[in-house]
Amino acid sequence: MPQFRYVRLDEDVILASLEEVRSGTWLIYPTERSCNEAKQAYQTKRNPLDVTLLSMEEFKRRLIFSSRVRLEDEKRLVCLFQCMTTEDKAAFHIEKYPDLVDWGQHFLELFEELSEEEIDPAELLQRIESNQVFCQEWQWQNYARMLAILNQYRDFVHAKGFTDKLFDNSSSEIHLPADVRRFVFVNQFYYSRLEKSVLDRIETARKEAVIIFQGPQEWLECANLNCSGFNLKEAFPHPALPFSLKISESTDHWQMALAFLRDFQPQPDNTGKTHLIIDAGFLQQPYHTVFASRFFKFAEKPI
């Protein structure tokens, strides 16, 4: 069983996580952004220790792998296009490679999610065919063809000596580093089945796992790592909230951005203060270039 640390909502969870720094420790953060913030905070401490800070995705890439070279990015789409038959392409209205890009990304994302939850795609088809999972006939036909394409893709890349995370992202391919004794998981609100398998493997190897959770202890079920929904009254029981909330309505995204910038007044005597933009697709919006990074904090790349 992992050790649990609970951090109040009004505390800085990044600084709290750095208190767990020991030699031979990996600290794992839920996103690349939170990991980068932790790295910046840790650099100011200048502790000459054997410590590694990782995002959850990078952590899994380091632990879960096979002996084959794993395809990444566009190489996956190129191989996917090459392995599809003429009938496959016609079924999904794919004539040339550019037609595949958007469809192919969704194809890979679907089977990545299944592998992350350790669900066998073939077993899911059997459940659909036995009416355990309801779907329309066209959905069943599309999934059956996609499963056939997945098998073709596996045979194609394996024949060339490569692999894909769709095929080796499993608990059987977990390789824990021998020189790491402690794994600290910081404020991960959801753990997939694969991530839980990693925790089980850490326990089996008699290594130390620490889970830092920001919120009341009652919000986290330790046995299955399920987190309950956010409850404002439980989070802030005092009548005076430590923050204020203002909601403005606009007809579209452009009007929203322009209305905000019209009312926004940066404080010249406090240039170190930044405002957080919570929008996973912010960099995909054409108006993002008018938001100066010295005043606003947002994701460094689209999610």
CSV table of C-alpha atoms in Angstrom, one decimal:
chain,number,residue,atom,x,y,z
A,1,MET,CA,0.0,0.0,0.0
A,2,PRO,CA,1.4,3.4,-0.9
A,3,GLN,CA,2.0,6.1,1.7
A,4,PHE,CA,-0.4,9.0,1.5
A,5,ARG,CA,0.3,12.7,2.0
A,6,TYR,CA,-2.5,15.2,2.1
A,7,VAL,CA,-2.1,18.9,1.2
A,8,ARG,CA,-4.6,21.6,1.9
A,9,LEU,CA,-6.2,23.4,-1.0
A,10,ASP,CA,-4.7,26.7,0.2
A,11,GLU,CA,-1.2,25.2,0.1
A,12,ASP,CA,1.3,25.1,-2.8
A,13,VAL,CA,1.3,21.4,-3.8
A,14,ILE,CA,4.5,21.9,-5.8
A,15,LEU,CA,6.5,23.1,-2.8
A,16,ALA,CA,4.9,20.3,-0.7
A,17,SER,CA,6.1,17.7,-3.2
A,18,LEU,CA,9.6,19.0,-3.0
A,19,GLU,CA,9.7,18.2,0.7
A,20,GLU,CA,9.7,14.5,-0.4
A,21,VAL,CA,13.0,14.9,-2.3
A,22,ARG,CA,15.4,12.1,-1.3
A,23,SER,CA,18.3,10.6,-3.2
A,24,GLY,CA,17.2,7.8,-5.5
A,25,THR,CA,13.7,9.3,-5.9
A,26,TRP,CA,11.5,10.0,-8.9
A,27,LEU,CA,8.8,12.6,-8.5
A,28,ILE,CA,5.9,12.2,-11.0
A,29,TYR,CA,3.6,15.1,-11.9
A,30,PRO,CA,0.3,14.8,-13.8
A,31,THR,CA,1.2,17.2,-16.6
A,32,GLU,CA,4.3,18.5,-18.4
A,33,ARG,CA,3.5,22.0,-17.2
A,34,SER,CA,3.3,21.1,-13.5
A,35,CYS,CA,6.5,19.1,-13.9
A,36,ASN,CA,8.3,22.2,-15.4
A,37,GLU,CA,7.0,24.4,-12.5
A,38,ALA,CA,8.4,21.8,-10.0
A,39,LYS,CA,11.8,21.8,-11.9
A,40,GLN,CA,12.0,25.6,-11.7
A,41,ALA,CA,11.2,25.5,-7.9
A,42,TYR,CA,13.7,22.7,-7.3
A,43,GLN,CA,16.5,24.5,-9.1
A,44,THR,CA,16.4,27.3,-6.5
A,45,LYS,CA,17.2,24.7,-3.8
A,46,ARG,CA,20.4,23.5,-5.4
A,47,ASN,CA,20.3,20.1,-3.7
A,48,PRO,CA,23.0,17.8,-5.1
A,49,LEU,CA,20.8,14.7,-4.9
A,50,ASP,CA,20.0,11.9,-7.4
A,51,VAL,CA,16.5,13.1,-8.1
A,52,THR,CA,14.4,13.0,-11.3
A,53,LEU,CA,11.2,15.0,-12.0
A,54,LEU,CA,8.9,13.6,-14.7
A,55,SER,CA,5.5,14.1,-16.1
A,56,MET,CA,3.2,11.0,-15.9
A,57,GLU,CA,3.5,10.5,-19.6
A,58,GLU,CA,7.3,10.7,-19.6
A,59,PHE,CA,7.4,8.4,-16.5
A,60,LYS,CA,5.4,5.7,-18.4
A,61,ARG,CA,7.6,6.1,-21.5
A,62,ARG,CA,10.7,5.4,-19.3
A,63,LEU,CA,9.1,2.4,-17.6
A,64,ILE,CA,6.9,0.7,-20.2
A,65,PHE,CA,8.7,-0.5,-23.3
A,66,SER,CA,9.6,-3.5,-25.4
A,67,SER,CA,12.9,-4.5,-27.2
A,68,ARG,CA,11.6,-3.0,-30.5
A,69,VAL,CA,12.0,0.6,-31.6
A,70,ARG,CA,8.7,2.5,-31.0
A,71,LEU,CA,7.3,4.6,-33.7
A,72,GLU,CA,6.4,8.2,-32.9
A,73,ASP,CA,4.4,11.1,-34.4
A,74,GLU,CA,4.0,11.2,-38.1
A,75,LYS,CA,5.8,7.9,-38.7
A,76,ARG,CA,2.8,6.1,-37.1
A,77,LEU,CA,0.4,7.8,-39.5
A,78,VAL,CA,2.6,7.0,-42.6
A,79,CYS,CA,2.7,3.3,-41.6
A,80,LEU,CA,-1.1,3.3,-40.8
A,81,PHE,CA,-1.8,4.7,-44.3
A,82,GLN,CA,0.4,2.1,-45.9
A,83,CYS,CA,-1.1,-0.9,-44.2
A,84,MET,CA,-4.7,0.0,-45.1
A,85,THR,CA,-6.4,-1.8,-48.0
A,86,THR,CA,-8.3,0.0,-50.8
A,87,GLU,CA,-11.5,-1.1,-49.1
A,88,ASP,CA,-10.4,0.3,-45.8
A,89,LYS,CA,-9.7,3.7,-47.3
A,90,ALA,CA,-12.9,3.8,-49.2
A,91,ALA,CA,-14.9,2.9,-46.1
A,92,PHE,CA,-13.5,5.9,-44.3
A,93,HIS,CA,-13.4,8.3,-47.3
A,94,ILE,CA,-9.6,8.4,-47.4
A,95,GLU,CA,-8.2,8.9,-50.9
A,96,LYS,CA,-4.8,10.5,-50.2
A,97,TYR,CA,-2.5,10.7,-47.2
A,98,PRO,CA,-3.7,14.2,-46.1
A,99,ASP,CA,-7.2,12.7,-45.8
A,100,LEU,CA,-5.9,10.2,-43.2
A,101,VAL,CA,-4.2,12.6,-40.8
A,102,ASP,CA,-7.3,13.7,-38.7
A,103,TRP,CA,-9.0,10.3,-38.9
A,104,GLY,CA,-5.7,8.5,-38.1
A,105,GLN,CA,-5.0,10.6,-35.0
A,106,HIS,CA,-8.5,9.7,-33.7
A,107,PHE,CA,-7.9,6.1,-34.6
A,108,LEU,CA,-4.7,6.0,-32.6
A,109,GLU,CA,-6.2,7.9,-29.7
A,110,LEU,CA,-9.1,5.4,-29.4
A,111,PHE,CA,-6.8,2.4,-29.1
A,112,GLU,CA,-4.4,4.3,-26.9
A,113,GLU,CA,-7.2,4.8,-24.4
A,114,LEU,CA,-8.2,1.1,-24.6
A,115,SER,CA,-4.6,0.1,-23.9
A,116,GLU,CA,-4.3,2.6,-21.1
A,117,GLU,CA,-7.3,1.0,-19.4
A,118,GLU,CA,-5.9,-2.5,-20.3
A,119,ILE,CA,-9.0,-3.3,-22.4
A,120,ASP,CA,-8.4,-5.9,-25.2
A,121,PRO,CA,-9.9,-4.3,-28.4
A,122,ALA,CA,-10.9,-7.8,-29.6
A,123,GLU,CA,-12.7,-8.5,-26.4
A,124,LEU,CA,-14.6,-5.2,-26.7
A,125,LEU,CA,-15.8,-6.4,-30.2
A,126,GLN,CA,-17.0,-9.6,-28.7
A,127,ARG,CA,-19.0,-7.7,-26.1
A,128,ILE,CA,-20.5,-5.5,-28.8
A,129,GLU,CA,-21.5,-8.6,-30.8
A,130,SER,CA,-23.0,-10.3,-27.7
A,131,ASN,CA,-25.1,-7.1,-27.0
A,132,GLN,CA,-23.2,-6.4,-23.8
A,133,VAL,CA,-22.4,-3.0,-25.2
A,134,PHE,CA,-25.1,-1.2,-27.1
A,135,CYS,CA,-24.2,0.6,-30.4
A,136,GLN,CA,-25.8,1.1,-33.8
A,137,GLU,CA,-25.1,-1.3,-36.6
A,138,TRP,CA,-22.9,1.2,-38.5
A,139,GLN,CA,-20.8,1.7,-35.3
A,140,TRP,CA,-20.3,-2.0,-34.9
A,141,GLN,CA,-19.3,-2.3,-38.6
A,142,ASN,CA,-16.9,0.6,-38.3
A,143,TYR,CA,-15.3,-0.7,-35.1
A,144,ALA,CA,-14.9,-4.2,-36.6
A,145,ARG,CA,-13.1,-2.7,-39.6
A,146,MET,CA,-10.9,-0.5,-37.4
A,147,LEU,CA,-10.0,-3.6,-35.4
A,148,ALA,CA,-8.9,-5.3,-38.6
A,149,ILE,CA,-6.9,-2.3,-39.5
A,150,LEU,CA,-5.3,-2.4,-36.1
A,151,ASN,CA,-4.2,-6.0,-36.7
A,152,GLN,CA,-2.9,-5.0,-40.1
A,153,TYR,CA,-1.0,-2.1,-38.6
A,154,ARG,CA,0.6,-4.4,-36.0
A,155,ASP,CA,1.7,-6.9,-38.6
A,156,PHE,CA,3.1,-4.2,-40.8
A,157,VAL,CA,5.2,-2.4,-38.2
A,158,HIS,CA,6.4,-5.6,-36.5
A,159,ALA,CA,7.5,-7.0,-39.9
A,160,LYS,CA,9.7,-3.9,-40.2
A,161,GLY,CA,11.2,-4.4,-36.7
A,162,PHE,CA,9.2,-1.6,-35.1
A,163,THR,CA,6.4,-1.4,-32.6
A,164,ASP,CA,3.9,1.1,-31.3
A,165,LYS,CA,2.7,2.1,-27.9
A,166,LEU,CA,-0.7,0.5,-28.8
A,167,PHE,CA,1.0,-2.9,-28.6
A,168,ASP,CA,3.6,-2.6,-25.8
A,169,ASN,CA,1.8,-0.2,-23.4
A,170,SER,CA,0.9,-3.0,-21.0
A,171,SER,CA,1.7,-4.2,-17.5
A,172,SER,CA,3.8,-7.1,-19.0
A,173,GLU,CA,6.3,-4.5,-20.3
A,174,ILE,CA,6.9,-2.6,-17.1
A,175,HIS,CA,10.6,-2.3,-16.3
A,176,LEU,CA,11.3,-0.6,-12.9
A,177,PRO,CA,14.8,1.0,-12.7
A,178,ALA,CA,17.0,-0.8,-10.2
A,179,ASP,CA,18.6,2.4,-8.9
A,180,VAL,CA,15.3,4.1,-8.0
A,181,ARG,CA,14.0,3.4,-4.5
A,182,ARG,CA,11.1,5.9,-4.1
A,183,PHE,CA,8.4,7.0,-6.5
A,184,VAL,CA,6.3,10.1,-5.5
A,185,PHE,CA,3.1,10.7,-7.4
A,186,VAL,CA,2.0,14.3,-7.1
A,187,ASN,CA,-1.7,15.3,-7.2
A,188,GLN,CA,-2.8,12.8,-9.8
A,189,PHE,CA,-6.6,12.9,-9.6
A,190,TYR,CA,-7.2,9.9,-11.9
A,191,TYR,CA,-5.2,6.7,-12.2
A,192,SER,CA,-5.8,4.5,-15.2
A,193,ARG,CA,-5.6,0.7,-14.9
A,194,LEU,CA,-2.1,0.7,-16.4
A,195,GLU,CA,-1.0,3.3,-13.9
A,196,LYS,CA,-2.4,1.3,-11.1
A,197,SER,CA,-0.5,-1.7,-12.4
A,198,VAL,CA,2.7,0.3,-12.2
A,199,LEU,CA,1.9,1.0,-8.5
A,200,ASP,CA,1.2,-2.7,-7.9
A,201,ARG,CA,4.6,-3.5,-9.5
A,202,ILE,CA,6.3,-1.0,-7.3
A,203,GLU,CA,4.8,-2.7,-4.2
A,204,THR,CA,5.7,-6.1,-5.5
A,205,ALA,CA,9.3,-5.0,-6.0
A,206,ARG,CA,9.3,-3.7,-2.4
A,207,LYS,CA,10.1,-0.1,-3.4
A,208,GLU,CA,8.5,2.9,-1.8
A,209,ALA,CA,5.5,4.7,-3.3
A,210,VAL,CA,4.2,8.0,-2.0
A,211,ILE,CA,0.9,9.6,-3.2
A,212,ILE,CA,0.4,13.3,-2.6
A,213,PHE,CA,-3.2,14.4,-2.8
A,214,GLN,CA,-4.3,18.0,-2.6
A,215,GLY,CA,-7.6,18.0,-0.8
A,216,PRO,CA,-9.4,16.6,2.2
A,217,GLN,CA,-8.6,13.0,3.0
A,218,GLU,CA,-12.3,12.1,2.7
A,219,TRP,CA,-12.1,12.9,-1.0
A,220,LEU,CA,-9.8,10.1,-1.9
A,221,GLU,CA,-10.6,6.4,-1.7
A,222,CYS,CA,-7.2,4.9,-0.9
A,223,ALA,CA,-8.1,1.3,-1.8
A,224,ASN,CA,-8.9,2.1,-5.5
A,225,LEU,CA,-7.5,5.6,-5.8
A,226,ASN,CA,-10.8,7.0,-6.9
A,227,CYS,CA,-11.3,10.7,-6.2
A,228,SER,CA,-14.7,12.1,-5.4
A,229,GLY,CA,-16.1,15.3,-7.0
A,230,PHE,CA,-15.0,18.7,-5.9
A,231,ASN,CA,-17.2,20.1,-3.1
A,232,LEU,CA,-16.9,23.8,-2.5
A,233,LYS,CA,-18.4,23.8,0.9
A,234,GLU,CA,-16.1,21.1,2.2
A,235,ALA,CA,-13.1,22.7,0.5
A,236,PHE,CA,-13.7,26.1,2.0
A,237,PRO,CA,-16.0,25.7,5.0
A,238,HIS,CA,-15.6,29.4,6.1
A,239,PRO,CA,-18.1,31.9,4.7
A,240,ALA,CA,-15.4,34.2,3.4
A,241,LEU,CA,-13.9,32.5,0.3
A,242,PRO,CA,-10.2,33.1,-0.4
A,243,PHE,CA,-11.1,34.0,-4.0
A,244,SER,CA,-13.7,35.8,-6.1
A,245,LEU,CA,-15.4,34.7,-9.3
A,246,LYS,CA,-16.7,36.9,-12.1
A,247,ILE,CA,-18.6,35.5,-15.1
A,248,SER,CA,-19.0,37.4,-18.3
A,249,GLU,CA,-21.0,36.3,-21.3
A,250,SER,CA,-20.0,36.9,-25.0
A,251,THR,CA,-21.4,36.0,-28.3
A,252,ASP,CA,-18.2,34.3,-29.5
A,253,HIS,CA,-14.6,33.7,-28.7
A,254,TRP,CA,-13.3,36.8,-30.3
A,255,GLN,CA,-15.8,39.0,-28.4
A,256,MET,CA,-14.8,37.3,-25.2
A,257,ALA,CA,-11.1,37.9,-25.8
A,258,LEU,CA,-11.6,41.6,-26.8
A,259,ALA,CA,-13.9,42.3,-23.9
A,260,PHE,CA,-11.5,40.9,-21.4
A,261,LEU,CA,-8.5,42.8,-22.9
A,262,ARG,CA,-10.5,46.0,-22.9
A,263,ASP,CA,-11.1,45.7,-19.1
A,264,PHE,CA,-7.7,44.2,-18.3
A,265,GLN,CA,-5.4,46.7,-16.6
A,266,PRO,CA,-1.8,45.3,-15.9
A,267,GLN,CA,-0.2,46.7,-12.8
A,268,PRO,CA,3.2,48.3,-13.7
A,269,ASP,CA,4.4,48.0,-10.1
A,270,ASN,CA,3.7,44.3,-10.0
A,271,THR,CA,5.0,42.9,-13.3
A,272,GLY,CA,5.7,39.5,-11.6
A,273,LYS,CA,2.0,38.8,-11.2
A,274,THR,CA,0.6,36.5,-13.9
A,275,HIS,CA,-3.0,35.4,-14.6
A,276,LEU,CA,-3.8,31.8,-15.4
A,277,ILE,CA,-5.7,31.0,-18.6
A,278,ILE,CA,-7.6,27.7,-18.3
A,279,ASP,CA,-8.2,26.7,-21.8
A,280,ALA,CA,-6.6,23.5,-23.2
A,281,GLY,CA,-7.1,24.8,-26.8
A,282,PHE,CA,-5.9,28.3,-26.2
A,283,LEU,CA,-2.9,28.2,-28.5
A,284,GLN,CA,-5.2,27.0,-31.3
A,285,GLN,CA,-7.2,30.2,-31.1
A,286,PRO,CA,-5.9,33.0,-33.5
A,287,TYR,CA,-6.2,35.7,-30.8
A,288,HIS,CA,-3.8,34.0,-28.4
A,289,THR,CA,-0.9,36.1,-29.8
A,290,VAL,CA,-2.3,39.3,-28.3
A,291,PHE,CA,-2.0,37.8,-24.7
A,292,ALA,CA,1.5,38.7,-23.5
A,293,SER,CA,3.2,35.8,-21.7
A,294,ARG,CA,4.6,38.2,-19.1
A,295,PHE,CA,1.1,38.8,-17.8
A,296,PHE,CA,-0.6,35.5,-18.6
A,297,LYS,CA,0.2,31.9,-17.9
A,298,PHE,CA,-1.0,29.3,-20.4
A,299,ALA,CA,0.0,25.9,-21.8
A,300,GLU,CA,3.2,26.1,-23.8
A,301,LYS,CA,1.7,23.8,-26.5
A,302,PRO,CA,-1.8,22.7,-27.5
A,303,ILE,CA,-3.2,19.7,-25.6
